[in-house]
Structures are given as structure tokens and as C-alpha cells.
């Protein structure tokens, strides 16, 4: 059986990233390296997607490479032997719930660590995987229905997906599982919306929750503009003062830990 996977620099399932938010929450003291498996499908079509999630061929993201699941299984074993966390990402792994669960179960049986990066749209997927995961990243792209619809390109499913996202974050939080909640920030992101999100995240009462404001870097044509770092930092500081229980960071670039500014 083959599944579509997004290559990174021409290679499949070889990208390495570090889960720096875990150090920021005090959950770990050293950076955990993750090997990233990027599934080549997504139920969103965000116009700014770095993985070209809006460019589909049928149900799959254009330029995906079809890979035998046996080959993926071999890579899982190899990465575990070298001490990597297995991160299931995308696109979105919820589009391949069965394969994702099989990998996660295998990794846990072998004593490894599993992390999932999910757009939040599928709390049933979260429920299915939760017992086989160590930490999550979940997107909360907006908490306002109109805006959520615009930036996710999800049309008449957007209300459902927004409600599902709040449920997914709540679910992970009920188990106190470490989660990085990621909000994309554009130049027109309003502080009042971020305050609404802060209230929701506070209500999750998860001591291992870290909220990352991700600065949009300007890949999409026309519609979206990058924000000013100083403006976002000021907003984040005011919110942190009002909600000191929240752990907040700004992802200003993708240069490892130095690109993540803790507020
Ligand atoms: S949810 Fe993520 S992978 Fe899917 S289209 Fe949006 S940015 Fe791309």
C-alpha cells in the first residue's frame, strides 16, 4: 500500500526539527529532535500554506510522493534506533488516521516518543491517538468564524472545524499532555481576538500548554501581509500581563530555538 508524503529538500521522512516549546514549559531540559513525516493531504486549503496545502490533485497535495507503507515502517525503526521522536505532520495526519495510529502504537510499543502536529479539525482523531502520544502541536488559526473561514479556505465546513479545534485542544488538555497551540499572525490580527483566544486557553487549565504566535512571512499572493514584530511583541506582553498563567512565545523565524521568542 502506498500513501502520499510531502518531500523536504527532495527527501522523504528525513526532516529534523526540535520541539523547543517543551523546554519553555519546563517539560524537558534538552531539545528533543524529531523526524518529521509529512502526509500529503489536508482537509484545509490555507492560502498561505508553506506546504502548498491549497494545491490539490484530487484529494492529495500536489507534488506529493507516493511511498510504500513498508518503507515508512523501515524509516520509523531506523529513526527510533537513533533516538528521534516520531512526529506525524502534514498536510494533516488526520487524513490518514489508520496509518497514523498504527505508527504511533508501534512507536509506543518500542518505547519511543510520538508527537502529532494537527490542524485541530478532528477531535475524534485526537481521541483515537491520545493514548499513543507524548506531545502535540495544534493550530488555532483564529477563534472568529469569519476570519477562520477566510484563512483556512474551508468554506461551509469552517464553523464545524473551528468548534472541533476548540474541542481538540480541550481534549489534549484534559490529559495535561504538552501541547503547542499555534496561531498564525498577520498584519491585521487584532489584539481583541488574541484576548479571546487567551481566555479560551486559560480555561483549558493545562500547565503544559504553550501558545505560539507565528508571524506570517509573506508567501501568499496579495491578500495577506506580514506583521511587525514589535507590534506583536507589545500585544503579547500586554496579554501575558493580563493572563500570567499562560506561557506565550513568538515564532519569528524557523532558526531553531533562537527563532522562538518567549514573552
Ligand atoms: S492546515 Fe496546515 S498543511 Fe493544511 S493547508 Fe493549512 S497550513 Fe497547509
Short mmCIF file of C-alpha atoms and ligand atoms in Angstrom, two decimals:
data_model
loop_
_atom_site.label_atom_id
_atom_site.label_comp_id
_atom_site.label_asym_id
_atom_site.label_seq_id
_atom_site.Cartn_x
_atom_site.Cartn_y
_atom_site.Cartn_z
CA UNK A 1 0.00 0.00 0.00
CA UNK A 2 1.29 3.46 -0.89
CA UNK A 3 0.45 6.79 0.73
CA UNK A 4 1.28 10.35 -0.39
CA UNK A 5 4.09 12.04 1.53
CA UNK A 6 5.47 15.55 1.12
CA UNK A 7 9.22 15.58 0.48
CA UNK A 8 11.52 18.05 2.21
CA UNK A 9 14.60 19.10 0.22
CA UNK A 10 13.98 16.10 -2.02
CA UNK A 11 13.88 13.56 0.82
CA UNK A 12 11.01 11.75 2.48
CA UNK A 13 10.65 11.49 6.28
CA UNK A 14 14.16 12.87 6.90
CA UNK A 15 13.48 16.44 8.01
CA UNK A 16 14.63 17.10 11.57
CA UNK A 17 13.09 19.72 13.84
CA UNK A 18 13.35 20.36 17.57
CA UNK A 19 10.44 20.67 19.98
CA UNK A 20 11.70 23.81 21.68
CA UNK A 21 8.40 24.64 23.35
CA UNK A 22 8.93 21.68 25.70
CA UNK A 23 11.95 23.41 27.23
CA UNK A 24 9.96 26.62 27.56
CA UNK A 25 7.28 24.83 29.59
CA UNK A 26 9.94 23.13 31.72
CA UNK A 27 8.78 19.71 30.49
CA UNK A 28 12.27 18.86 29.19
CA UNK A 29 15.69 20.39 29.77
CA UNK A 30 17.27 19.44 26.46
CA UNK A 31 15.93 19.91 22.92
CA UNK A 32 14.15 16.83 21.60
CA UNK A 33 14.95 16.08 17.95
CA UNK A 34 12.01 14.95 15.85
CA UNK A 35 11.93 13.26 12.45
CA UNK A 36 9.00 14.66 10.51
CA UNK A 37 6.64 12.51 8.45
CA UNK A 38 4.55 14.92 6.36
CA UNK A 39 1.40 13.30 4.99
CA UNK A 40 0.45 14.58 1.55
CA UNK A 41 -3.17 15.53 2.16
CA UNK A 42 -5.00 18.17 4.15
CA UNK A 43 -8.68 18.95 4.72
CA UNK A 44 -7.85 22.70 4.83
CA UNK A 45 -6.75 24.92 1.96
CA UNK A 46 -4.98 27.77 3.73
CA UNK A 47 -3.92 30.24 1.00
CA UNK A 48 -0.63 30.92 2.79
CA UNK A 49 0.33 27.24 3.32
CA UNK A 50 4.09 26.61 3.25
CA UNK A 51 3.38 23.04 2.14
CA UNK A 52 1.13 24.13 -0.73
CA UNK A 53 -1.90 22.60 1.03
CA UNK A 54 -4.20 24.62 -1.26
CA UNK A 55 -2.79 22.99 -4.41
CA UNK A 56 -4.55 19.67 -4.66
CA UNK A 57 -4.70 16.92 -7.23
CA UNK A 58 -7.87 15.08 -6.33
CA UNK A 59 -7.68 14.71 -2.55
CA UNK A 60 -3.91 14.97 -2.32
CA UNK A 61 -1.45 17.83 -2.18
CA UNK A 62 0.27 18.39 -5.49
CA UNK A 63 3.87 17.17 -5.71
CA UNK A 64 3.35 14.53 -3.03
CA UNK A 65 5.44 11.41 -3.49
CA UNK A 66 3.71 8.05 -3.16
CA UNK A 67 5.63 5.86 -0.72
CA UNK A 68 5.10 2.23 0.33
CA UNK A 69 3.98 1.97 3.96
CA UNK A 70 6.64 -0.74 4.38
CA UNK A 71 9.31 1.82 3.51
CA UNK A 72 7.86 4.23 6.06
CA UNK A 73 7.87 1.45 8.67
CA UNK A 74 11.59 0.83 8.00
CA UNK A 75 12.35 4.51 8.45
CA UNK A 76 10.37 4.58 11.71
CA UNK A 77 12.57 1.75 13.05
CA UNK A 78 15.77 3.46 11.91
CA UNK A 79 14.78 6.84 13.42
CA UNK A 80 13.86 5.20 16.72
CA UNK A 81 17.25 3.48 16.85
CA UNK A 82 18.87 6.91 16.56
CA UNK A 83 16.76 8.35 19.37
CA UNK A 84 14.40 10.55 17.39
CA UNK A 85 10.85 11.46 18.37
CA UNK A 86 8.49 10.47 15.53
CA UNK A 87 6.42 13.50 14.55
CA UNK A 88 3.40 12.90 12.34
CA UNK A 89 2.65 16.07 10.43
CA UNK A 90 1.36 17.24 7.09
CA UNK A 91 -0.59 18.29 5.27
CA UNK A 92 -2.51 16.77 8.12
CA UNK A 93 -2.19 13.32 9.68
CA UNK A 94 -5.95 13.23 10.39
CA UNK A 95 -6.39 12.43 6.67
CA UNK A 96 -4.59 9.13 7.35
CA UNK A 97 -5.95 8.24 10.79
CA UNK A 98 -5.43 4.47 10.42
CA UNK A 99 -1.80 4.71 9.29
CA UNK A 100 -1.05 7.39 11.90
CA UNK A 101 -2.48 5.23 14.68
CA UNK A 102 -0.56 2.15 13.52
CA UNK A 103 2.73 4.07 13.53
CA UNK A 104 2.02 5.67 16.91
CA UNK A 105 1.12 2.32 18.51
CA UNK A 106 4.26 0.71 17.13
CA UNK A 107 6.49 3.52 18.39
CA UNK A 108 4.99 3.37 21.87
CA UNK A 109 5.39 -0.40 21.98
CA UNK A 110 9.08 0.06 21.20
CA UNK A 111 9.43 2.64 23.98
CA UNK A 112 9.80 5.63 21.64
CA UNK A 113 8.10 9.02 21.66
CA UNK A 114 5.33 10.23 19.35
CA UNK A 115 4.27 13.76 18.58
CA UNK A 116 1.44 14.89 16.33
CA UNK A 117 1.06 18.19 14.51
CA UNK A 118 -2.64 18.62 13.73
CA UNK A 119 -4.79 21.43 12.38
CA UNK A 120 -7.33 20.69 15.11
CA UNK A 121 -10.25 19.83 12.82
CA UNK A 122 -10.81 16.27 14.04
CA UNK A 123 -11.30 15.63 17.78
CA UNK A 124 -12.18 12.02 17.01
CA UNK A 125 -8.70 11.61 15.54
CA UNK A 126 -7.26 13.21 18.69
CA UNK A 127 -9.26 10.81 20.86
CA UNK A 128 -8.06 7.82 18.84
CA UNK A 129 -4.39 8.80 19.10
CA UNK A 130 -4.18 10.33 22.55
CA UNK A 131 -3.06 7.17 24.36
CA UNK A 132 -0.16 6.75 21.94
CA UNK A 133 1.27 10.26 22.00
CA UNK A 134 3.70 12.25 24.13
CA UNK A 135 3.06 15.79 22.95
CA UNK A 136 1.07 17.67 20.32
CA UNK A 137 1.05 20.80 18.21
CA UNK A 138 -2.47 22.02 17.36
CA UNK A 139 -3.36 25.03 15.25
CA UNK A 140 -5.87 27.59 16.44
CA UNK A 141 -5.64 29.79 13.39
CA UNK A 142 -8.43 32.10 14.52
CA UNK A 143 -11.23 32.00 17.06
CA UNK A 144 -13.55 34.19 14.98
CA UNK A 145 -15.73 32.28 12.50
CA UNK A 146 -15.44 34.69 9.55
CA UNK A 147 -11.72 35.02 9.87
CA UNK A 148 -11.22 31.30 10.43
CA UNK A 149 -13.14 30.63 7.22
CA UNK A 150 -11.06 33.13 5.26
CA UNK A 151 -7.65 31.94 6.39
CA UNK A 152 -8.33 28.20 6.27
CA UNK A 153 -10.16 28.12 2.94
CA UNK A 154 -12.64 25.63 4.41
CA UNK A 155 -15.87 27.20 3.09
CA UNK A 156 -19.08 25.94 4.62
CA UNK A 157 -17.24 23.45 6.83
CA UNK A 158 -15.38 26.20 8.64
CA UNK A 159 -17.75 26.58 11.63
CA UNK A 160 -17.59 22.87 12.28
CA UNK A 161 -13.81 22.87 12.02
CA UNK A 162 -13.46 25.85 14.37
CA UNK A 163 -15.64 24.19 17.02
CA UNK A 164 -13.75 20.95 16.51
CA UNK A 165 -10.45 22.74 17.02
CA UNK A 166 -11.56 24.09 20.38
CA UNK A 167 -12.63 20.56 21.31
CA UNK A 168 -9.30 19.06 20.17
CA UNK A 169 -7.30 21.49 22.32
CA UNK A 170 -9.61 20.86 25.28
CA UNK A 171 -9.27 17.10 24.87
CA UNK A 172 -5.48 17.13 24.91
CA UNK A 173 -5.62 19.50 27.87
CA UNK A 174 -7.88 17.21 29.91
CA UNK A 175 -4.97 14.77 29.90
CA UNK A 176 -2.44 17.55 30.69
CA UNK A 177 -0.49 16.42 27.62
CA UNK A 178 2.06 19.02 26.48
CA UNK A 179 0.65 20.94 23.54
CA UNK A 180 1.90 23.83 21.48
CA UNK A 181 -1.12 25.82 20.30
CA UNK A 182 -0.14 27.72 17.17
CA UNK A 183 -1.82 30.90 15.95
CA UNK A 184 -0.79 32.49 12.68
CA UNK A 185 -0.41 36.27 12.97
CA UNK A 186 -0.98 38.65 10.05
CA UNK A 187 -0.66 42.43 9.99
CA UNK A 188 -4.41 42.78 10.61
CA UNK A 189 -4.61 40.38 13.57
CA UNK A 190 -6.43 42.26 16.32
CA UNK A 191 -5.40 42.27 19.96
CA UNK A 192 -9.06 41.81 20.90
CA UNK A 193 -9.07 38.47 19.06
CA UNK A 194 -5.88 37.36 20.79
CA UNK A 195 -7.54 38.21 24.11
CA UNK A 196 -10.48 35.95 23.16
CA UNK A 197 -8.01 33.16 22.42
CA UNK A 198 -6.15 33.80 25.68
CA UNK A 199 -9.40 33.44 27.64
CA UNK A 200 -10.12 30.14 25.95
CA UNK A 201 -6.58 28.79 26.50
CA UNK A 202 -6.66 29.83 30.15
CA UNK A 203 -9.93 27.92 30.55
CA UNK A 204 -8.13 24.76 29.29
CA UNK A 205 -6.08 24.81 32.53
CA UNK A 206 -3.28 22.74 31.00
CA UNK A 207 0.02 23.53 32.76
CA UNK A 208 1.85 22.05 29.76
CA UNK A 209 0.21 24.30 27.18
CA UNK A 210 2.42 26.74 25.27
CA UNK A 211 0.88 29.28 22.93
CA UNK A 212 2.99 30.26 19.93
CA UNK A 213 2.17 33.30 17.83
CA UNK A 214 3.61 32.50 14.42
CA UNK A 215 4.48 35.51 12.33
CA UNK A 216 3.26 35.19 8.78
CA UNK A 217 6.23 35.58 6.45
CA UNK A 218 4.54 36.53 3.23
CA UNK A 219 4.27 33.58 0.85
CA UNK A 220 0.63 34.11 -0.24
CA UNK A 221 -0.20 36.34 -3.14
CA UNK A 222 -1.81 39.69 -2.36
CA UNK A 223 -4.34 39.12 0.37
CA UNK A 224 -2.15 38.62 3.42
CA UNK A 225 0.53 40.86 4.88
CA UNK A 226 3.30 40.16 7.38
CA UNK A 227 3.01 41.75 10.84
CA UNK A 228 5.55 43.97 12.59
CA UNK A 229 7.47 42.03 15.22
CA UNK A 230 7.44 44.97 17.66
CA UNK A 231 3.66 45.36 17.38
CA UNK A 232 3.08 41.63 18.00
CA UNK A 233 5.57 41.61 20.90
CA UNK A 234 3.77 44.53 22.55
CA UNK A 235 0.39 42.84 22.17
CA UNK A 236 1.78 39.57 23.53
CA UNK A 237 3.34 41.31 26.55
CA UNK A 238 0.06 43.01 27.45
CA UNK A 239 -1.79 39.70 27.15
CA UNK A 240 0.83 37.93 29.26
CA UNK A 241 0.42 40.57 31.96
CA UNK A 242 -3.35 40.09 31.92
CA UNK A 243 -3.06 36.27 31.81
CA UNK A 244 0.19 35.46 33.67
CA UNK A 245 -0.72 31.78 33.82
CA UNK A 246 -0.29 31.47 30.05
CA UNK A 247 3.06 30.60 28.51
CA UNK A 248 3.40 32.61 25.31
CA UNK A 249 6.05 32.71 22.61
CA UNK A 250 6.55 34.33 19.23
CA UNK A 251 7.91 32.24 16.37
CA UNK A 252 9.66 34.99 14.42
CA UNK A 253 11.61 32.68 12.14
CA UNK A 254 12.42 29.00 11.78
CA UNK A 255 16.03 29.18 13.03
CA UNK A 256 15.68 26.69 15.85
CA UNK A 257 15.42 27.96 19.40
CA UNK A 258 16.69 31.43 18.54
CA UNK A 259 13.65 31.90 16.30
CA UNK A 260 11.28 31.36 19.25
CA UNK A 261 10.97 34.40 21.45
CA UNK A 262 9.46 33.76 24.87
CA UNK A 263 7.32 36.55 26.27
S1 LIG B 1 -3.79 23.22 7.79
FE1 LIG B 1 -1.57 23.40 7.58
S2 LIG B 1 -1.00 21.93 5.99
FE2 LIG B 1 -3.23 22.22 5.85
S3 LIG B 1 -3.47 23.81 4.26
FE3 LIG B 1 -3.42 24.83 6.29
S4 LIG B 1 -1.27 25.42 6.62
FE4 LIG B 1 -1.34 23.87 4.97
#
